[in-house]
Short mmCIF file of C-alpha atoms and ligand atoms in Angstrom, two decimals:
data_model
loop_
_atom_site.label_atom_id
_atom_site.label_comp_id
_atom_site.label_asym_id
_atom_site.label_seq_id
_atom_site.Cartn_x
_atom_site.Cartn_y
_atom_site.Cartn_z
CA UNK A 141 -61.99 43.96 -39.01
CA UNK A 142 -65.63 43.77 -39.68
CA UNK A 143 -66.76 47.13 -41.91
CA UNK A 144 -69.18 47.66 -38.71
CA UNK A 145 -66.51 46.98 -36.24
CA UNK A 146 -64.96 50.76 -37.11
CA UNK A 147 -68.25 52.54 -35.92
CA UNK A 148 -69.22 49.96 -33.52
CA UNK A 149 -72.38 51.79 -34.19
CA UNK A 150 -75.90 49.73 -33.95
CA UNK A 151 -77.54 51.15 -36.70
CA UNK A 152 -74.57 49.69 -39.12
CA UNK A 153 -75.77 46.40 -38.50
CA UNK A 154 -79.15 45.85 -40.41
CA UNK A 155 -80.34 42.76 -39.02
CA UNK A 156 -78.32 42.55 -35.59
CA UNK A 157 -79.67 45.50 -34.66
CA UNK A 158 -83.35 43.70 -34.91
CA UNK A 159 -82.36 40.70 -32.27
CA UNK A 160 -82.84 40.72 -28.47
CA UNK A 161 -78.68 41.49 -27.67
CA UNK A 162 -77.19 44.20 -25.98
CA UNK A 163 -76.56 47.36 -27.58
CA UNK A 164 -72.66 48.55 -27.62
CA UNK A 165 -73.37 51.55 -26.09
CA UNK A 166 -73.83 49.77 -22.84
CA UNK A 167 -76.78 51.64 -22.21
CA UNK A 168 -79.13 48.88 -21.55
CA UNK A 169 -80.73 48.09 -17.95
CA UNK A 170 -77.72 46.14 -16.22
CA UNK A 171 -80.24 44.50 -14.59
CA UNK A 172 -79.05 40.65 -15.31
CA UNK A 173 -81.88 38.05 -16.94
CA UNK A 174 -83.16 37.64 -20.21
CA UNK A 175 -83.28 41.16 -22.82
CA UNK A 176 -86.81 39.96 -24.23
CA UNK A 177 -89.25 37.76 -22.42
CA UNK A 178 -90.31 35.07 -25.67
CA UNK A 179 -94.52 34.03 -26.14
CA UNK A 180 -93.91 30.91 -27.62
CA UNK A 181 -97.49 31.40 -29.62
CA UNK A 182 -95.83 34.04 -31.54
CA UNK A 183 -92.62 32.29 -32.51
CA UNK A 184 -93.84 31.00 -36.02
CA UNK A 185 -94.29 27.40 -36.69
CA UNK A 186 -93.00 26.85 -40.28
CA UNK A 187 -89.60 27.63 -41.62
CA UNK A 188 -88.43 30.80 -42.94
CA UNK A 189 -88.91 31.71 -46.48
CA UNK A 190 -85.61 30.56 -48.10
CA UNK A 191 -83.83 32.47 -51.12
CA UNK A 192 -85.43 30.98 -55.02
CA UNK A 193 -83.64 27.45 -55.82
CA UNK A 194 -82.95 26.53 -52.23
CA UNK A 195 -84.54 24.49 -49.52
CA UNK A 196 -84.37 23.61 -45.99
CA UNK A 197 -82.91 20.26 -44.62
CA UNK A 198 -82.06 18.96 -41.34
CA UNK A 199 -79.17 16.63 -41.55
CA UNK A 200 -79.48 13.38 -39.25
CA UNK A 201 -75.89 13.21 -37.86
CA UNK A 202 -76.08 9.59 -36.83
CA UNK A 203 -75.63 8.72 -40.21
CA UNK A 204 -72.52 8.48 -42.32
CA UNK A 205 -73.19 10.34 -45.45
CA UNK A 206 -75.24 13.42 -43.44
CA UNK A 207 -71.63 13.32 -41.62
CA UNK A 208 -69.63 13.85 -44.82
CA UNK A 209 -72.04 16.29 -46.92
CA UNK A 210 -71.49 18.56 -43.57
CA UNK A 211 -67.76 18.20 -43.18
CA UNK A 212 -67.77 18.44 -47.42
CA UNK A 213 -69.26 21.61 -46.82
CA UNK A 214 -67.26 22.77 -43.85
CA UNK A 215 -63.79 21.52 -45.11
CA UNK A 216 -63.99 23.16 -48.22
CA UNK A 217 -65.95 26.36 -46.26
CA UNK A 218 -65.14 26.99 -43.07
CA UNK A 219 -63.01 29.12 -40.89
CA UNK A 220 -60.01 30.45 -42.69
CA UNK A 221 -57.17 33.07 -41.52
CA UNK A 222 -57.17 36.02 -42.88
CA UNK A 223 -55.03 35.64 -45.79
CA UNK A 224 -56.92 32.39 -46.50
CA UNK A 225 -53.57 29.86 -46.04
CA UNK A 226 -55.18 28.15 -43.19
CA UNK A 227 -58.79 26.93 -42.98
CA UNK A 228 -59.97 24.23 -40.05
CA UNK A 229 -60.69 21.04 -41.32
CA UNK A 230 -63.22 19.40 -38.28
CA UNK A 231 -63.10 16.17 -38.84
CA UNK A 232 -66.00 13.45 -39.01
CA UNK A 233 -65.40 12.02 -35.75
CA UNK A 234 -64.91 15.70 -34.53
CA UNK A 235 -68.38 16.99 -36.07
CA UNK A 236 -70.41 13.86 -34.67
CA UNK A 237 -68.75 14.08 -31.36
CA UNK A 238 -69.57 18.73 -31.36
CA UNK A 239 -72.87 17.96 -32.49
CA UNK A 240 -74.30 14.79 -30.18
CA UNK A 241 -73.79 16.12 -26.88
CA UNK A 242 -76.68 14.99 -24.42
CA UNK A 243 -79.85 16.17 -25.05
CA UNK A 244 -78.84 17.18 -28.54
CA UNK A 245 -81.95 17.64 -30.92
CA UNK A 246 -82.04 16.67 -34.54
CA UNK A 247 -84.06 19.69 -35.49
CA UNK A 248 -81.04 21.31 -34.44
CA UNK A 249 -79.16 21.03 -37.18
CA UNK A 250 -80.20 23.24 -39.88
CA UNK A 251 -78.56 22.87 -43.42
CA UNK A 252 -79.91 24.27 -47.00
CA UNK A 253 -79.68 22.46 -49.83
CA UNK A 254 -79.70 23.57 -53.62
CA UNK A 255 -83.01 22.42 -54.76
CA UNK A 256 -81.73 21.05 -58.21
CA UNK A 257 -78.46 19.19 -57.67
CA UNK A 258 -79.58 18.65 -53.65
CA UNK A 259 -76.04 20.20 -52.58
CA UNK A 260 -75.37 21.03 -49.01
CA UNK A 261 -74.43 24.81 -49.38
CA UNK A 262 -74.98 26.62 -45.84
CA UNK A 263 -74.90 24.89 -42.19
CA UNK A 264 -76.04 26.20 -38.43
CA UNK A 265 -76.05 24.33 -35.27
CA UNK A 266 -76.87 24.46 -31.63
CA UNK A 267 -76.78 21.85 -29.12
CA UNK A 268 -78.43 22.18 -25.07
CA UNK A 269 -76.52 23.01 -22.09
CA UNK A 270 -76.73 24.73 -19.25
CA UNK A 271 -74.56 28.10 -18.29
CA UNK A 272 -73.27 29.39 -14.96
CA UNK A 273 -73.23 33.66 -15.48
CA UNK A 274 -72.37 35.29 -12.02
CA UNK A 275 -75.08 33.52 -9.71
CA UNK A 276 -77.87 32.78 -12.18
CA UNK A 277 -78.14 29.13 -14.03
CA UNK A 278 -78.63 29.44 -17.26
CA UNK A 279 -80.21 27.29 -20.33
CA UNK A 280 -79.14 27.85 -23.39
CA UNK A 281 -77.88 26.22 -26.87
CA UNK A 282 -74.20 26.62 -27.97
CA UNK A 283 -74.69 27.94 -31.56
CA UNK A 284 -71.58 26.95 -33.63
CA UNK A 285 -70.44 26.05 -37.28
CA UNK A 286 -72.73 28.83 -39.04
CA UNK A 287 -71.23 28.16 -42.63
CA UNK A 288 -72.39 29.56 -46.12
CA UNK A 289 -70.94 28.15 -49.60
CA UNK A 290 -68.72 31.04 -50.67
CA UNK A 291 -70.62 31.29 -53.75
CA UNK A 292 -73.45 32.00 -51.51
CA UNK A 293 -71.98 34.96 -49.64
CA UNK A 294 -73.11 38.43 -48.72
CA UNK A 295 -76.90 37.27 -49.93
CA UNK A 296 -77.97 37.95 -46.40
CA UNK A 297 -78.14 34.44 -45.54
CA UNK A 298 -76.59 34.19 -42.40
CA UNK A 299 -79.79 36.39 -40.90
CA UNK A 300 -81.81 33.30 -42.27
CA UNK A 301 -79.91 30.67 -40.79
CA UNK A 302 -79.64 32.39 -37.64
CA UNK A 303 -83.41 33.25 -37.34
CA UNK A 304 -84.25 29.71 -38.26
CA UNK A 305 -82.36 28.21 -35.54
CA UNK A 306 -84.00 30.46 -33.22
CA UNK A 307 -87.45 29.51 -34.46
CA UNK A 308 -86.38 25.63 -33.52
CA UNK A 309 -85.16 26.69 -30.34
CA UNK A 310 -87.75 28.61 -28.99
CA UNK A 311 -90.44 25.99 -30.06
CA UNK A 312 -88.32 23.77 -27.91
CA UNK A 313 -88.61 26.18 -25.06
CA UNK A 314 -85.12 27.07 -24.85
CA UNK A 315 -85.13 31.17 -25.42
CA UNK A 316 -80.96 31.74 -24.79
CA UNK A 317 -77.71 31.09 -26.79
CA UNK A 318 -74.18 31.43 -25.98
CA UNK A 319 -71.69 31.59 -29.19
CA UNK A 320 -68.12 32.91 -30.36
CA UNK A 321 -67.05 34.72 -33.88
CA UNK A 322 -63.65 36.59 -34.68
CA UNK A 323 -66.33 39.60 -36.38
CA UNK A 324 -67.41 41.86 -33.82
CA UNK A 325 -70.98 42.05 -33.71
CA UNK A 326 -73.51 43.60 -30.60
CA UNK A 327 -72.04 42.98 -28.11
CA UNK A 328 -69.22 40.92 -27.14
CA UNK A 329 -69.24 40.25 -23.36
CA UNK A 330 -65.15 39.38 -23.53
CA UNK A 331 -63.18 38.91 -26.10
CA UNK A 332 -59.65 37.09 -26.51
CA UNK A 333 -56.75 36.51 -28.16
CA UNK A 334 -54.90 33.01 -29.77
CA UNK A 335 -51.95 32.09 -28.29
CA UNK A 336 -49.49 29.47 -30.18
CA UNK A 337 -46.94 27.13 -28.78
CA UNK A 338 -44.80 25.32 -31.62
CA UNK A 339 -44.39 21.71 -30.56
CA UNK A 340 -42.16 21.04 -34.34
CA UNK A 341 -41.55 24.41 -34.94
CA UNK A 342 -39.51 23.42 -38.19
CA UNK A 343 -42.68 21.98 -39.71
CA UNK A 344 -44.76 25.50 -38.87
CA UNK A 345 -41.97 27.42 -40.50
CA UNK A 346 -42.04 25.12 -43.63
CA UNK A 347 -46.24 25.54 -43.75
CA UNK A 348 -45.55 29.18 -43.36
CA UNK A 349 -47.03 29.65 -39.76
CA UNK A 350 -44.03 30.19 -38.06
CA UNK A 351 -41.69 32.69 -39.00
CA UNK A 352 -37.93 32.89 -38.61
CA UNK A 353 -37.06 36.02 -36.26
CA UNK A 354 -34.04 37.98 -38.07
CA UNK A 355 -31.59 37.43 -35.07
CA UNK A 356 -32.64 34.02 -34.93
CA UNK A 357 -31.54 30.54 -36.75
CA UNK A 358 -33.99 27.79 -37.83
CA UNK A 359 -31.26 25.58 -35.12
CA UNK A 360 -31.92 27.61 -32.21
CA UNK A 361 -36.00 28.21 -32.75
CA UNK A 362 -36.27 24.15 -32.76
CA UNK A 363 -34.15 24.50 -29.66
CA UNK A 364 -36.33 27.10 -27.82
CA UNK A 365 -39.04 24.87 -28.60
CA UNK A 366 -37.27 21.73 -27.42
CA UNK A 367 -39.67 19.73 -24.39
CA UNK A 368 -38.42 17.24 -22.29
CA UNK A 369 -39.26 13.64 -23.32
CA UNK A 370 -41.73 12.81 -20.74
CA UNK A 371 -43.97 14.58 -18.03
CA UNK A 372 -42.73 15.89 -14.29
CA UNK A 373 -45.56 15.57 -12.15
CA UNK A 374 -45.89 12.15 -10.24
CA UNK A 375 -49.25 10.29 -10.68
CA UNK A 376 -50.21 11.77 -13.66
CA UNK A 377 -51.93 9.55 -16.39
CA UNK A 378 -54.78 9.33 -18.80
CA UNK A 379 -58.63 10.13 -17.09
CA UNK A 380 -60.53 7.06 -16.32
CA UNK A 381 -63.88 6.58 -16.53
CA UNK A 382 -64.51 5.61 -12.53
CA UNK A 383 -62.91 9.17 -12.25
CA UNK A 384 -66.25 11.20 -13.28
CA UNK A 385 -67.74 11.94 -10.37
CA UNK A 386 -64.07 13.44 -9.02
CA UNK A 387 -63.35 15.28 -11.95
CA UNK A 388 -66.96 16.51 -11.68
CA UNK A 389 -66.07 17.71 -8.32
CA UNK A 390 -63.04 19.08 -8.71
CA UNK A 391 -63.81 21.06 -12.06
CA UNK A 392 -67.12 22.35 -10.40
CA UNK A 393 -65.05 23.82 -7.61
CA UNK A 394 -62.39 25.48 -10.16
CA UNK A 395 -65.15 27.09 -12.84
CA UNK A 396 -66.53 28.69 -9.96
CA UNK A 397 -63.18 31.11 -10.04
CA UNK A 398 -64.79 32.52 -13.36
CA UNK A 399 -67.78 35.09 -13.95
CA UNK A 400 -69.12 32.70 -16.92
CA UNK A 401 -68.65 29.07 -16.57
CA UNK A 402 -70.17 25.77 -17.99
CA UNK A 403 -72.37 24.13 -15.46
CA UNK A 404 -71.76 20.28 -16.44
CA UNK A 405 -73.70 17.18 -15.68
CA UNK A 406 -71.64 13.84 -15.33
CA UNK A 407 -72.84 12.84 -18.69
CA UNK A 408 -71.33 16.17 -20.53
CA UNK A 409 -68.02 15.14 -18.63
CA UNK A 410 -68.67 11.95 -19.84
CA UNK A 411 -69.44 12.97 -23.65
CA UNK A 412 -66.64 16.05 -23.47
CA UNK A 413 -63.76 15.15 -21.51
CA UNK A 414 -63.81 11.30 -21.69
CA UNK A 415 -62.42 9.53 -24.23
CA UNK A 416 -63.41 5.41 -24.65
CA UNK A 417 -60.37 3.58 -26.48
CA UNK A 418 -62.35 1.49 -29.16
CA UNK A 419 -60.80 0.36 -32.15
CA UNK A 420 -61.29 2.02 -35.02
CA UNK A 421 -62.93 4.99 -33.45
CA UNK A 422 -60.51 8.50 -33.83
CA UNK A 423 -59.33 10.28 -30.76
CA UNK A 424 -60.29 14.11 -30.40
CA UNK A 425 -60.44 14.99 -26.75
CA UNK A 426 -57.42 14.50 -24.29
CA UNK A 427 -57.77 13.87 -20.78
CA UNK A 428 -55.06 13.68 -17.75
CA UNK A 429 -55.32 14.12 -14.47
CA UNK A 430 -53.18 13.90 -11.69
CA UNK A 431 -53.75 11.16 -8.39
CA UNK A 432 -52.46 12.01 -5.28
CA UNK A 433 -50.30 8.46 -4.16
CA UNK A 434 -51.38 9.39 -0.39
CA UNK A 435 -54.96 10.29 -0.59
CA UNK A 436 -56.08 8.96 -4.08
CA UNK A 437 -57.64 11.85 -4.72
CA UNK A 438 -57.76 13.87 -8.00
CA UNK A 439 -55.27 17.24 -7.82
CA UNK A 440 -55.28 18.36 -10.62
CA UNK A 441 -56.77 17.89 -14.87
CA UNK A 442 -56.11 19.13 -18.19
CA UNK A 443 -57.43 18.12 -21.72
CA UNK A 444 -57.14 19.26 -25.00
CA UNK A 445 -59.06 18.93 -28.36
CA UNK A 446 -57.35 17.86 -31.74
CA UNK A 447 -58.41 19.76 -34.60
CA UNK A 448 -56.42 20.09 -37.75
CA UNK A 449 -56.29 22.99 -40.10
CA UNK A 450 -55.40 22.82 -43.74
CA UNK A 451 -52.50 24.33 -45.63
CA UNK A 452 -54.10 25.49 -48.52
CA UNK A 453 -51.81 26.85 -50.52
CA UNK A 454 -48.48 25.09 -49.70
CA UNK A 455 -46.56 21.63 -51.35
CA UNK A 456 -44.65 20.46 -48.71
CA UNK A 457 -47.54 20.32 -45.80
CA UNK A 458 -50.91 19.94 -46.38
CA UNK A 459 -52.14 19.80 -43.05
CA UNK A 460 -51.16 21.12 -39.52
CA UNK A 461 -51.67 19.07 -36.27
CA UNK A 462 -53.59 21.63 -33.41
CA UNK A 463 -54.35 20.79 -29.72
CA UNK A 464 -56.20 22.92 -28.48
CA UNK A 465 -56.45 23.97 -24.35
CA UNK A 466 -59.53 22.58 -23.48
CA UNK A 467 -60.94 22.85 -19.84
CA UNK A 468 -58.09 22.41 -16.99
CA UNK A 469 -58.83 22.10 -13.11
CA UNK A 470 -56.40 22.22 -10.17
CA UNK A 471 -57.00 22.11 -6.28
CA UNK A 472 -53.80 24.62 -6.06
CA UNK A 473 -56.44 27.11 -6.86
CA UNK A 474 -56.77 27.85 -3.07
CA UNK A 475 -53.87 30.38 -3.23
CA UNK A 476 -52.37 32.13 -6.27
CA UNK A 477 -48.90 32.00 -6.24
CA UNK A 478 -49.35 28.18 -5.59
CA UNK A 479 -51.94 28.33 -8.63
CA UNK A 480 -49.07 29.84 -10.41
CA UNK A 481 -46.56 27.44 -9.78
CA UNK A 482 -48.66 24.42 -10.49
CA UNK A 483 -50.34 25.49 -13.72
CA UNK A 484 -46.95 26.25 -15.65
CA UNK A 485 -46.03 22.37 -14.58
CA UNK A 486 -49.57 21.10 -15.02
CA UNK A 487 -49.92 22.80 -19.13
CA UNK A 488 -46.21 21.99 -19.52
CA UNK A 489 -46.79 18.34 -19.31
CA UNK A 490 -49.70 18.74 -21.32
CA UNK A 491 -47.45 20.21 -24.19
CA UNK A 492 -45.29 17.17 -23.68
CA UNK A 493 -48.63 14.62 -23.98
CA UNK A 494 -49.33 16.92 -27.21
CA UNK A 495 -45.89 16.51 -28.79
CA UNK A 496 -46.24 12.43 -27.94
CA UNK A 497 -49.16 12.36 -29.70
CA UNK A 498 -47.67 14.23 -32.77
CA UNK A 499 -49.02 17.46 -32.20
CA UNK A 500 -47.59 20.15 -34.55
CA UNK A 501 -48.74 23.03 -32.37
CA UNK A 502 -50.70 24.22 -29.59
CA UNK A 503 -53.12 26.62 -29.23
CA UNK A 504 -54.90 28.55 -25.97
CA UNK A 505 -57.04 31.42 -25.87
CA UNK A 506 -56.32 34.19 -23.20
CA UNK A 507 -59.33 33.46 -21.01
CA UNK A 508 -59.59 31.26 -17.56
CA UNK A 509 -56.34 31.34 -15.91
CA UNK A 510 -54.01 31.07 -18.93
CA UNK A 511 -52.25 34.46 -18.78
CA UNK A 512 -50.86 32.98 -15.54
CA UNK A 513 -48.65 30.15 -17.80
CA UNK A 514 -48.54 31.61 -21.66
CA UNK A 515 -45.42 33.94 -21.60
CA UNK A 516 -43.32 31.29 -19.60
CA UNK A 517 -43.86 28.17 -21.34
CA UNK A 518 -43.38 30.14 -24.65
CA UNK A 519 -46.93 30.85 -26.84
CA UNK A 520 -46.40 32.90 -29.53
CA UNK A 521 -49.09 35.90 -29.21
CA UNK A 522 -51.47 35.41 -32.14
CA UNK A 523 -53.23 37.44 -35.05
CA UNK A 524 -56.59 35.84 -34.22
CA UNK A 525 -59.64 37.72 -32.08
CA UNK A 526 -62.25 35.49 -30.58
CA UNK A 527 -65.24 37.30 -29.02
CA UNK A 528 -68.14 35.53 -26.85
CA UNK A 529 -71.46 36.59 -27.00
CA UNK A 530 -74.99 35.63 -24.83
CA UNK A 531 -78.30 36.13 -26.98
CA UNK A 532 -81.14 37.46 -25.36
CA UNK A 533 -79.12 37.60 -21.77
CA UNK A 534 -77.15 40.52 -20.38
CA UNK A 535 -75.17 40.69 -17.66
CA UNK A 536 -72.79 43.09 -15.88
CA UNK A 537 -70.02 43.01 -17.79
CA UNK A 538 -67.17 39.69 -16.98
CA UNK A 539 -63.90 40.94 -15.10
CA UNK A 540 -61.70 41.44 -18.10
CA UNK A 541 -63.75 42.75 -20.73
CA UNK A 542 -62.61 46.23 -20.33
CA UNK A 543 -59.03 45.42 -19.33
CA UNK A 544 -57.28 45.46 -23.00
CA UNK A 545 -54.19 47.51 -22.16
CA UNK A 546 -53.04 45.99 -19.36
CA UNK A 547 -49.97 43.68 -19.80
CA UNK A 548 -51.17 40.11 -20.21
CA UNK A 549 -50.39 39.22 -16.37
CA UNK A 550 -53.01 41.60 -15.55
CA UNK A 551 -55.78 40.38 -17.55
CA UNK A 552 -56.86 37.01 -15.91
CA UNK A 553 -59.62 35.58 -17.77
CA UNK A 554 -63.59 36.32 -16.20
CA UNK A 555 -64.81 33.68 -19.19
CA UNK A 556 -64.84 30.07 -18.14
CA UNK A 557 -66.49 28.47 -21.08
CA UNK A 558 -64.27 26.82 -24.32
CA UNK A 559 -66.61 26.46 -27.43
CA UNK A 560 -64.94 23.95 -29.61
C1 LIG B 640 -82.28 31.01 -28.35
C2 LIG B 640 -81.64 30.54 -29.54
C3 LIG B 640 -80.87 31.60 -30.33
C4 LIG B 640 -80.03 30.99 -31.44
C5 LIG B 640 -79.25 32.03 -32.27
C6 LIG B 640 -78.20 32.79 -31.47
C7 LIG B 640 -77.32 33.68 -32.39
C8 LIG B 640 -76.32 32.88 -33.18
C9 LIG B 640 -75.46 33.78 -34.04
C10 LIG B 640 -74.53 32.98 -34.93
C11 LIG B 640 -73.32 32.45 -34.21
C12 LIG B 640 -72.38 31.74 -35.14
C13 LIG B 640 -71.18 31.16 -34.45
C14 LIG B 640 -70.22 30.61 -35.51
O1 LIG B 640 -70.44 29.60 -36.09
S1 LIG B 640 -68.81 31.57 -35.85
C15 LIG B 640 -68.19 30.89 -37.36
C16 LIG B 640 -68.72 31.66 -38.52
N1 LIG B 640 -68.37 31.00 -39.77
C17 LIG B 640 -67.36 31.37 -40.57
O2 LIG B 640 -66.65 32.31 -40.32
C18 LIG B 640 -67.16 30.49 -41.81
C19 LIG B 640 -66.81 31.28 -43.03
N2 LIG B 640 -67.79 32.36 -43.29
C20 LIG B 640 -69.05 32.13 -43.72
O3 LIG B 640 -69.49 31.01 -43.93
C21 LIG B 640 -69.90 33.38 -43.89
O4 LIG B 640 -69.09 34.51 -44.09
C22 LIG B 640 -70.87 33.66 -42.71
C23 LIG B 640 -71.89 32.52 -42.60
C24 LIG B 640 -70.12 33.79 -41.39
C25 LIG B 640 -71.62 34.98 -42.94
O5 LIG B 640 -72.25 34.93 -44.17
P1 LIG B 640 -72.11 36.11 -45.26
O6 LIG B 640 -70.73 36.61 -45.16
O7 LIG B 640 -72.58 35.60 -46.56
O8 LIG B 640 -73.09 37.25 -44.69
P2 LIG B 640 -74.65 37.46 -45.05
O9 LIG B 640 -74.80 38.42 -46.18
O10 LIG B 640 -75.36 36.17 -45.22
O11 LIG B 640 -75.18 38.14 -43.69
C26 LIG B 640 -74.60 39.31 -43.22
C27 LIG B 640 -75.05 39.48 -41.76
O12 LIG B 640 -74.51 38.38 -40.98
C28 LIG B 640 -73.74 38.91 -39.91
N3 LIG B 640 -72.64 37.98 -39.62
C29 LIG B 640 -71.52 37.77 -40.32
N4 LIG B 640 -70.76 36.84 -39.74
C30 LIG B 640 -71.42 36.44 -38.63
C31 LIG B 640 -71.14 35.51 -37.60
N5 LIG B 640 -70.01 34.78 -37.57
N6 LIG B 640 -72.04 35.35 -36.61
C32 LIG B 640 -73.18 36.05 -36.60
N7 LIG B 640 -73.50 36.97 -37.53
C33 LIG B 640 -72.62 37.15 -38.55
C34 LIG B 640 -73.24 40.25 -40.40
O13 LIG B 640 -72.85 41.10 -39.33
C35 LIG B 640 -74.47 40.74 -41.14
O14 LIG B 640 -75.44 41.18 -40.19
P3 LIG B 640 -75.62 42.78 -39.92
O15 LIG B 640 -74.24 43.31 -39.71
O16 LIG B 640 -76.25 43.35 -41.16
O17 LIG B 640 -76.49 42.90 -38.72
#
C-alpha cells in the first residue's frame, strides 16, 4: 500500500496533485474530454533541469547496445513483488518489440545517465496509439517502464521523468496518456487483480510461488493442475498473416463489449498480435484463432505474451516461465451463456498451447470478460493490484470500478485495454 493510498487524500501527493488528473474525490465535472486544454507555446522547449551529476539521454532502440543498457537497467530494476523474490525480467526482444510499435518516436524514450561513468540509471517510455473510451476516439501515448536505479530512489525523480515525457509529447501534439501501476495514485479509473494458473505447479512450489495447501499433497496439486495433451476445439491453429483484416474485424466487434478499449489499425495487429517465424528471432506474442471448416471464417482468437520473472533469491530456479492473457475475441459474444461456454474452452486450449510451449504459469488480470472463465479453469486469486489510469482525460467512471465486493462472477471487466 502506497503511504498516500491510506488517506487517498490529494493534498498527500505533492506533485500528483499538480498534473491535469482527476481528483479522488470524484468531484470533478463528469463532463467527458480532456481535464486541461494544452497551448503548445507554453509547453517548454528544453529539457527539465536534471538532479547535479546526471544528464538526459534518449536511447535509440534500433540498436543493440541501447537495447541492453535498458534491459541492464530494467532486469536488475524493475518490477518486483512485494517481498522482492520475484522481479520481471523483459527481455531484449520483448523491450524492442513494447517500444517500436507504429508510429513510435525516438524522443520517446527518455533515459538519464550518470554524467561521470555514463550509466543508464532511470528509464520512461511512451509509444502512440489511439483509445476507444465510451464513444469518444482517443490519442494518446501508452506510458510504461518508468524505472529509477534503486540507489536513486525517493529523490523525487519519478516527477522528472514523468514531466519530461510530457514535455516530448505535447511538442509532438499528442496532450493524453493511458498507463497502469500497482501504487494508487489520482485516480484510478478501474483497478484489478492477478490471477495465476500453474501449468508445472511442482516447479512454482520449488521457486516458492506456489504453496502447498495443508490438506493437500504435492501428488494431488500436480494433478489438479494436470491439462489434457492437446487442444478441443476443431480448426484451431496458429494466426496467419492473410488473417489480419479478419482478426481486425472480429476483435473490433468484441472490444466494443468494453467501456475502454484499444482502437487498432491493421498494422498494430500486425506489430502486436502477429508473430513472423524467422530464425533466430525470439517469440513473445502468441496467436490462435479458430476457422470455421464450413464458412472459413474466423470464430474465435486468443494470444498471450511471454514474459519471464526472476527468482531472486532461490538455488534451484532462477527463472519462472509467464504467459500472460493477452487480447482474446470470440463471435459467441452475441449471447452470454454461449459466451460462457465458449470462453472456458477457448482459454483452456490456450493453457494447453502455454504448457506446449513450456510455460511455467499463467497469468490474467480480472478485466474484459475473464471473471466469466478464472474460477473454473483453476487461477489461483493473486496478491498483486493493477490500477489503470487516463492523464488529462476523465470520463464517467468504467462499469466495474465501484463493484469491489461483489463475488468475482459479478464483476465483468468495463476495461478492454492490456498494457504489456
Ligand atoms: C500526454 C503525455 C503524458 C505522459 C505522462 C503520463 C503520466 C505517466 C505516469 C507514469 C506511469 C508509469 C507506468 C509504469 O511504468 S508503472 C511501473 C513503475 N515502475 C516500478 O515499479 C519499478 C520499480 N520502482 C521504481 O523504479 C521507482 O520506485 C519509481 C520510478 C516507480 C518511483 O520512484 P521513487 O520511488 O524513487 O519516487 P520519487 O521520489 O522519484 O517520486 C515520488 C513521486 O512519484 C510518484 N510515483 C511513485 N510510483 C509511481 C508510478 N509507478 N507511477 C507514477 N507515479 C509514481 C509518487 O506517488 C510520488 O509522487 P507524489 O505522491 O508526491 O505526488
Amino acid at each position: 500500500m502506497s503511504p498516500n493510498e491510506a488517506t487517498n487524500n490529494m493534498a498527500a501527493y505533492k506533485f500528483w496533485k499538480t498534473q491535469p488528473v482527476p481528483k479522488f474525490d470524484g468531484k470533478d465535472d463528469i463532463q467527458q474530454g480532456p481535464i486541461k486544454i494544452i497551448d503548445p507555446d507554453e509547453t517548454p522547449k528544453d529539457p527539465y533541469p536534471l538532479l547535479d551529476g546526471f544528464e538526459w539521454v534518449t536511447l535509440d532502440l534500433t540498436e543493440d547496445n541501447n537495447v541492453v543498457e535498458l534491459y541492464n537497467l530494467l532486469s536488475t530494476h524493475y518490477v518486483e513483488d512485494g517481498e522482492g523474490e520475484f522481479r520481471l525480467n523483459y527481455s531484449p526482444a520483448f523491450l524492442r518489440w513494447a517500444l517500436t510499435s507504429p508510429g513510435w518516436q525516438k524522443e520517446w524514450h527518455v533515459g538519464v545517465r550518470a554524467s561521470k561513468s555514463k550509466k543508464l540509471t532511470a528509464f520512461i517510455s511512451g509509444v502512440p496509439t489511439k483509445i476507444r473510451a465510451h464513444d469518444q476516439t482517443v490519442q494518446v501515448v501508452e506510458i510504461n517502464f518508468l524505472c529509477i536505479h534503486k540507489k536513486l530512489r525517493s529523490k523525487r525523480l519519478a516527477p522528472l521523468l514523468i514531466k519530461e515525457i510530457t514535455r516530448r509529447c505535447y511538442l509532438k501534439g499528442i496532450y493524453q496518456a493511458v498507463y497502469t501501476a500497482a501504487v494508487v495514485l489520482p485516480t484510478p479509473i478501474a483497478s484489478y487483480r492477478y490471477f495465476h494458473r500453474p501449468l508445472n505447479w511442482l516447479k512454482l512450489y520449488e521457486a516458492g510461488f506456489a504453496f502447498l495447501p495443508l490438506n493437500s499433497t504435492t501428488g494431488r496439486q500436480v494433478a489438479k493442475y494436470h491439462l489434457p495433451r492437446n487442444t478441443s476445439i476443431p480448426g484451431l491453429r496458429a494466426l496467419r498473416e492473410s488473417d489480419l483484416d479478419a482478426l481486425q474485424h472480429l476483435l473490433e466487434q468484441y472490444l466494443a463489449r468494453f467501456d475502454v478499449s484499444p482502437k487498432f489499425t491493421k498494422d498494430e495487429i500486425r506489430h502486436w498480435l502477429f508473430h513472423e517465424e524467422k530464425k533466430g528471432v525470439e517469440q513473445v506474442v502468441w496467436s490462435y484463432v479458430v476457422e470455421d471448416a464450413q464458412t472459413q471464417k474466423l470464430t474465435d482468437f486468443f494470444s498471450f505474451y511471454s514474459l519471464e520473472s526472476s527468482v531472486t533469491s532461490h538455488s534451484k530456479h532462477d527463472k519462472i516461465r509467464t504467459a500472460y492473457l493477452y487480447y482474446y475475441a470470440s463471435a459467441f459474444s452475441s449471447t452470454e451463456d454461449g459466451l460462457e461456454a465458449r470462453l472456458e474452452i477457448l482459454i483452456n486450449d490456450a493453457l494447453i498451447v502455454a504448457k506446449k510451449a513450456d510455460f511455467d504459469v499463467f497469468n490474467a488480470l480480472n478485466l474484459q470478460d475473464n471473471a466469466l472463465f478464472l474460477e473454473k479453469l483453476r487461477f489461483m486469486n493473486g496478491s498483486g493490484e493493477l490500477n489503470y489510469y487516463l492523464f488529462n482525460y476523465r470520463m464517467p467512471p468504467v462499469r466495474d470500478a465501484q463493484e469491489k465486493n461483489l463475488p468475482l462472477m459479478g464483476r465483468r471487466g468495463g476495461v478492454g485495454i492490456v498494457l504489456v
